[in-house]
Coordinates of C-alpha atoms in Angstrom, one line a residue:
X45 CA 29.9 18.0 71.6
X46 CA 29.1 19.2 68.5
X47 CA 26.7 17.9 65.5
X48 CA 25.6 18.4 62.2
X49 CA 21.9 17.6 60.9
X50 CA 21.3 17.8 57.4
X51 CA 17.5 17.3 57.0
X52 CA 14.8 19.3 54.6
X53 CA 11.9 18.7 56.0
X54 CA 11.4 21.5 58.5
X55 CA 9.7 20.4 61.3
X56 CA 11.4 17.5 61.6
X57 CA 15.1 19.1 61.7
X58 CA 13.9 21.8 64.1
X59 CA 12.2 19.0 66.4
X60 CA 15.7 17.2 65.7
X61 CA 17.5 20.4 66.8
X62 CA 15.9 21.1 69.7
X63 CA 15.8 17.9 71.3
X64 CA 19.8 17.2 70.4
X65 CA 20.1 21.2 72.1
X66 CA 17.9 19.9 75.2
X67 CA 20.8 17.0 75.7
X68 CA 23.7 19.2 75.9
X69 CA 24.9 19.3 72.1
X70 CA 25.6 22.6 69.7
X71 CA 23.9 22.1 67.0
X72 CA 23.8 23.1 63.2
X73 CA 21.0 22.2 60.8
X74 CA 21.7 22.5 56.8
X75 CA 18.4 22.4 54.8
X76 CA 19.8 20.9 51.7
X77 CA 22.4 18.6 50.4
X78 CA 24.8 21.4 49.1
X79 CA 24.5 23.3 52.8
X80 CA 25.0 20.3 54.3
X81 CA 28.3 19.1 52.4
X82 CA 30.0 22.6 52.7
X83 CA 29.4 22.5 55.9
X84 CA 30.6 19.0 57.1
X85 CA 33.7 20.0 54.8
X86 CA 34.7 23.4 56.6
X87 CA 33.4 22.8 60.1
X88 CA 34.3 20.3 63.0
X89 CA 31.8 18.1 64.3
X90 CA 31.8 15.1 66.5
X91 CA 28.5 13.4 64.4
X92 CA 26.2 14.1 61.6
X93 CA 22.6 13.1 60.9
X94 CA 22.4 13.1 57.7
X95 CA 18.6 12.3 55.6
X96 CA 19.2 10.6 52.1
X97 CA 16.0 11.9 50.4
X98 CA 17.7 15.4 50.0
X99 CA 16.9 18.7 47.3
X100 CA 20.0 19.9 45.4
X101 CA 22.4 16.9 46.3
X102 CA 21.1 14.0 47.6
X103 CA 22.4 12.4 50.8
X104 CA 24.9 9.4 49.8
X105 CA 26.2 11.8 47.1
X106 CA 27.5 14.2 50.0
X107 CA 28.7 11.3 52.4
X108 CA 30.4 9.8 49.5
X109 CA 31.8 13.0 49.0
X110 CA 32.6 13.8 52.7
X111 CA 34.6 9.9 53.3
X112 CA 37.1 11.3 49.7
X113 CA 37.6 14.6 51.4
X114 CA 38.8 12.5 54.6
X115 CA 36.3 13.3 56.8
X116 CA 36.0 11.1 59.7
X117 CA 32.9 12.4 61.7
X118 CA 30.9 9.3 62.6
X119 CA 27.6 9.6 60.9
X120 CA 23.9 8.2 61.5
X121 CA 22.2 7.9 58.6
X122 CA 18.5 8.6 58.7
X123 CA 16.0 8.5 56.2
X124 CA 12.3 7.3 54.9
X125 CA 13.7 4.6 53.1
X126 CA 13.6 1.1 54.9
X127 CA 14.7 -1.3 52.7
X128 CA 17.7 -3.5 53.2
X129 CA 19.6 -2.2 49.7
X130 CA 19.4 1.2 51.2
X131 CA 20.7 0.5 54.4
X132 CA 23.4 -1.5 52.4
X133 CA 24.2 1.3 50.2
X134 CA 24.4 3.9 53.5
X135 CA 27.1 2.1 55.2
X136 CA 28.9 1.1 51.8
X137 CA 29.7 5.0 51.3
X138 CA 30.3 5.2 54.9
X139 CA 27.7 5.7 57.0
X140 CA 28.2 4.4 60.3
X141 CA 25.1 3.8 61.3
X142 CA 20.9 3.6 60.0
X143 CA 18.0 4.7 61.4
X144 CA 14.9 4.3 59.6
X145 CA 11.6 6.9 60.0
X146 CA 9.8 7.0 61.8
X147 CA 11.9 6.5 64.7
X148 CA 11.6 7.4 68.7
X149 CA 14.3 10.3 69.6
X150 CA 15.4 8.5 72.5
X151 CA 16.5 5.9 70.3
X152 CA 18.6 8.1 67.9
X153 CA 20.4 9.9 71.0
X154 CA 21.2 6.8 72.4
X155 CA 23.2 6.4 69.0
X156 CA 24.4 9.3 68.8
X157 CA 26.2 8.9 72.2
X158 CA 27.5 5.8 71.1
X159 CA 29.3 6.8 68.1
X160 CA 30.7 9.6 69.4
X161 CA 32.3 7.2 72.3
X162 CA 32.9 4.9 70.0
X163 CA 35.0 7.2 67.8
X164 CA 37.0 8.7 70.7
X165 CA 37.8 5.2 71.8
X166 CA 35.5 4.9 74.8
X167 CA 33.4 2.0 75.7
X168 CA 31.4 2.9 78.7
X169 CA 28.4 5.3 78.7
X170 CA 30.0 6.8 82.0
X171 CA 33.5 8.9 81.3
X172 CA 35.8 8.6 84.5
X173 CA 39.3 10.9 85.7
X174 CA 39.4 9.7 89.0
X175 CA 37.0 10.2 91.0
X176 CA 35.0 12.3 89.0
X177 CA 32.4 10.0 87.2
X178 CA 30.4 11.9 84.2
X179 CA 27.1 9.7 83.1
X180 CA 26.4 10.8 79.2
X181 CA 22.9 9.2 79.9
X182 CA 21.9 11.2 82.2
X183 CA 24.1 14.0 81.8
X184 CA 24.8 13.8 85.8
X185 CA 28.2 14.6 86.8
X186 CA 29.7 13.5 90.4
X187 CA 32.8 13.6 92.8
X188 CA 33.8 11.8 95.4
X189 CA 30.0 10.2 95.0
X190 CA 28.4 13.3 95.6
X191 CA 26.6 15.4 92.7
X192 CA 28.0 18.3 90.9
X193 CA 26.2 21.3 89.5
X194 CA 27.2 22.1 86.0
X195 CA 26.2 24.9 83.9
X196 CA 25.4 23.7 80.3
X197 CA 28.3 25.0 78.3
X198 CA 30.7 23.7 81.8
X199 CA 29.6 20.2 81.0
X200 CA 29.8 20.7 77.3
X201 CA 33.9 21.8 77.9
X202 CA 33.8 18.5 80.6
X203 CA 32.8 16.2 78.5
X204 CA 35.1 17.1 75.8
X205 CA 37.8 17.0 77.5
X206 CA 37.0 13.6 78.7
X207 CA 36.5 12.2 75.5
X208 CA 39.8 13.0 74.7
X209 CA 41.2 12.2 78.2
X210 CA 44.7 12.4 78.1
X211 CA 45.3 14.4 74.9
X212 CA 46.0 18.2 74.6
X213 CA 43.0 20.0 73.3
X214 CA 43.3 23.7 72.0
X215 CA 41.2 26.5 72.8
X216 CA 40.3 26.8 69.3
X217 CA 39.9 22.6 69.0
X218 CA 36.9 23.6 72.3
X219 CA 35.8 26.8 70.9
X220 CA 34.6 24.3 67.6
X221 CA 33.3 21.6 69.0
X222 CA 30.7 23.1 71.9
X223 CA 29.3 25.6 70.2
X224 CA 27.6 25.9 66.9
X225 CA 28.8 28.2 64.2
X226 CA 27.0 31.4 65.1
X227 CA 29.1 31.7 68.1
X228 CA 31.5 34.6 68.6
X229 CA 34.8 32.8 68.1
X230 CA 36.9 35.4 69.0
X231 CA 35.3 35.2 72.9
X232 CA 37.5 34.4 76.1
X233 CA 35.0 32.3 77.8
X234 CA 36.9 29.3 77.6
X235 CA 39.0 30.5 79.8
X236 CA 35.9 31.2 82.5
X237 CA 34.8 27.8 82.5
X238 CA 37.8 26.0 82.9
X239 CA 38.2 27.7 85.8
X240 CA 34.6 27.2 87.1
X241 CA 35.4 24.0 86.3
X242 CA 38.4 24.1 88.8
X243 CA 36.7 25.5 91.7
X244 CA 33.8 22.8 91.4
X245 CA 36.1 19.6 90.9
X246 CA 39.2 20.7 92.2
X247 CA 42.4 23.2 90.7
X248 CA 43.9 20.0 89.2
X249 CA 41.6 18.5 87.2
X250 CA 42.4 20.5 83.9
X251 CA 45.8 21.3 83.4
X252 CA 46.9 24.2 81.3
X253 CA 49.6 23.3 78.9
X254 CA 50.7 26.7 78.1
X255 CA 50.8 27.5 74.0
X256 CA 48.9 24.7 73.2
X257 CA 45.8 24.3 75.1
X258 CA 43.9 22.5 77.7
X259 CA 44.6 18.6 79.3
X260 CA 42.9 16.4 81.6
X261 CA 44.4 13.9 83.0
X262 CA 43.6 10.4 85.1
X263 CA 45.5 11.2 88.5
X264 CA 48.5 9.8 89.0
X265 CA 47.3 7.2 91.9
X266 CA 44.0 6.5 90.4

């Protein structure tokens, strides 16, 4: 999974970063309001933090923005400001969630997890295809009960693709959304981890569709 923070106080966005890194994410970080609405417009991410007390264009001028373009990432607004007529006028330009500094980091992951189910249409904190059980709390993944070792970009591609459980995902649709934009796009290692994948969970557990992209499926007599 892949997000966006847009925050302009240093320290803060690189603590942001590396903690969102530590969970399993690909992460970009804009500085400033302009950085951060060019990028939300040309890349592909599955949330955004965005801060409203941003230099050059201020934070519910770019969601505003981002919601006429049609952007649809979910996005946790987060900010100094803790009164109710700014939490109000967050969500009224789309915001789809507050959080309100200072705040615990544990707290804003949590959030983060939940939006991005939310938005893919899952429920439950634990993504299932038969008996493979992935827990986005913990970031443990099982078969069959029994634990299974993932590398971090293999359970970055896993998750994905159960997210979207059931839908055809592209290499390029992967490529954008587990890495962050300073990664060689032009790199076959998609390819590698699908089948690392395979020979960890089984050689049927992501189907190629061939022309279009990667699929994975609930089996048949689940």
């Amino acid at each position: 999974m892949r997000l966006l923070i847009v925050e302009d106080e240093p320290t803060l966005g690189q603590q942001l970063r590396n903690a969102l890194e530590g969970a399993g994410y690909a992460v970009d970080l804009a500085t400033d309001g302009e950085e951060g609405h060019f990028l939300g417009s040309t890349e592909q991410y599955d949330a955004i933090i965005l801060d409203l007390g941003l230099p050059e264009v201020d934070g519910l001028t770019v969601l505003d923005r981002w919601r006429r373009e049609g952007r649809t990432a979910p996005v946790l607004v987060l900010t100094a400001r803790d009164s109710w007529s700014d939490k109000v006028a967050g969500l009224d330009a789309g915001a789809d969630d507050y959080v309100a500094k200072p705040f615990q980091t544990e707290e804003l992951i949590a959030r983060l997890r939940a939006l991005i189910r939310r938005a893919s249409g899952n429920a439950s904190a634990e993504l299932t295809a038969g008996d493979i059980r992935l827990d986005t709390r913990s970031g443990k993944v099982t078969k069959d009960g029994e634990p299974v070792k993932l590398t971090a970009q293999e359970y970055k591609l896993l998750s994905y693709l159960l997210h979207h459980k059931g839908k055809v995902v592209s290499r390029t649709e992967l490529i954008e959304h587990i890495y962050d934009q300073d990664f060689d796009r032009d790199s076959n290692t998609i390819e590698v981890f699908v089948t690392r994948i395979r020979k960890k969970l089984g050689p049927d557990v992501i189907t190629t569709i061939r022309g279009l992209g990667y699929s994975l499926e609930e089996p048949a007599n689940a």
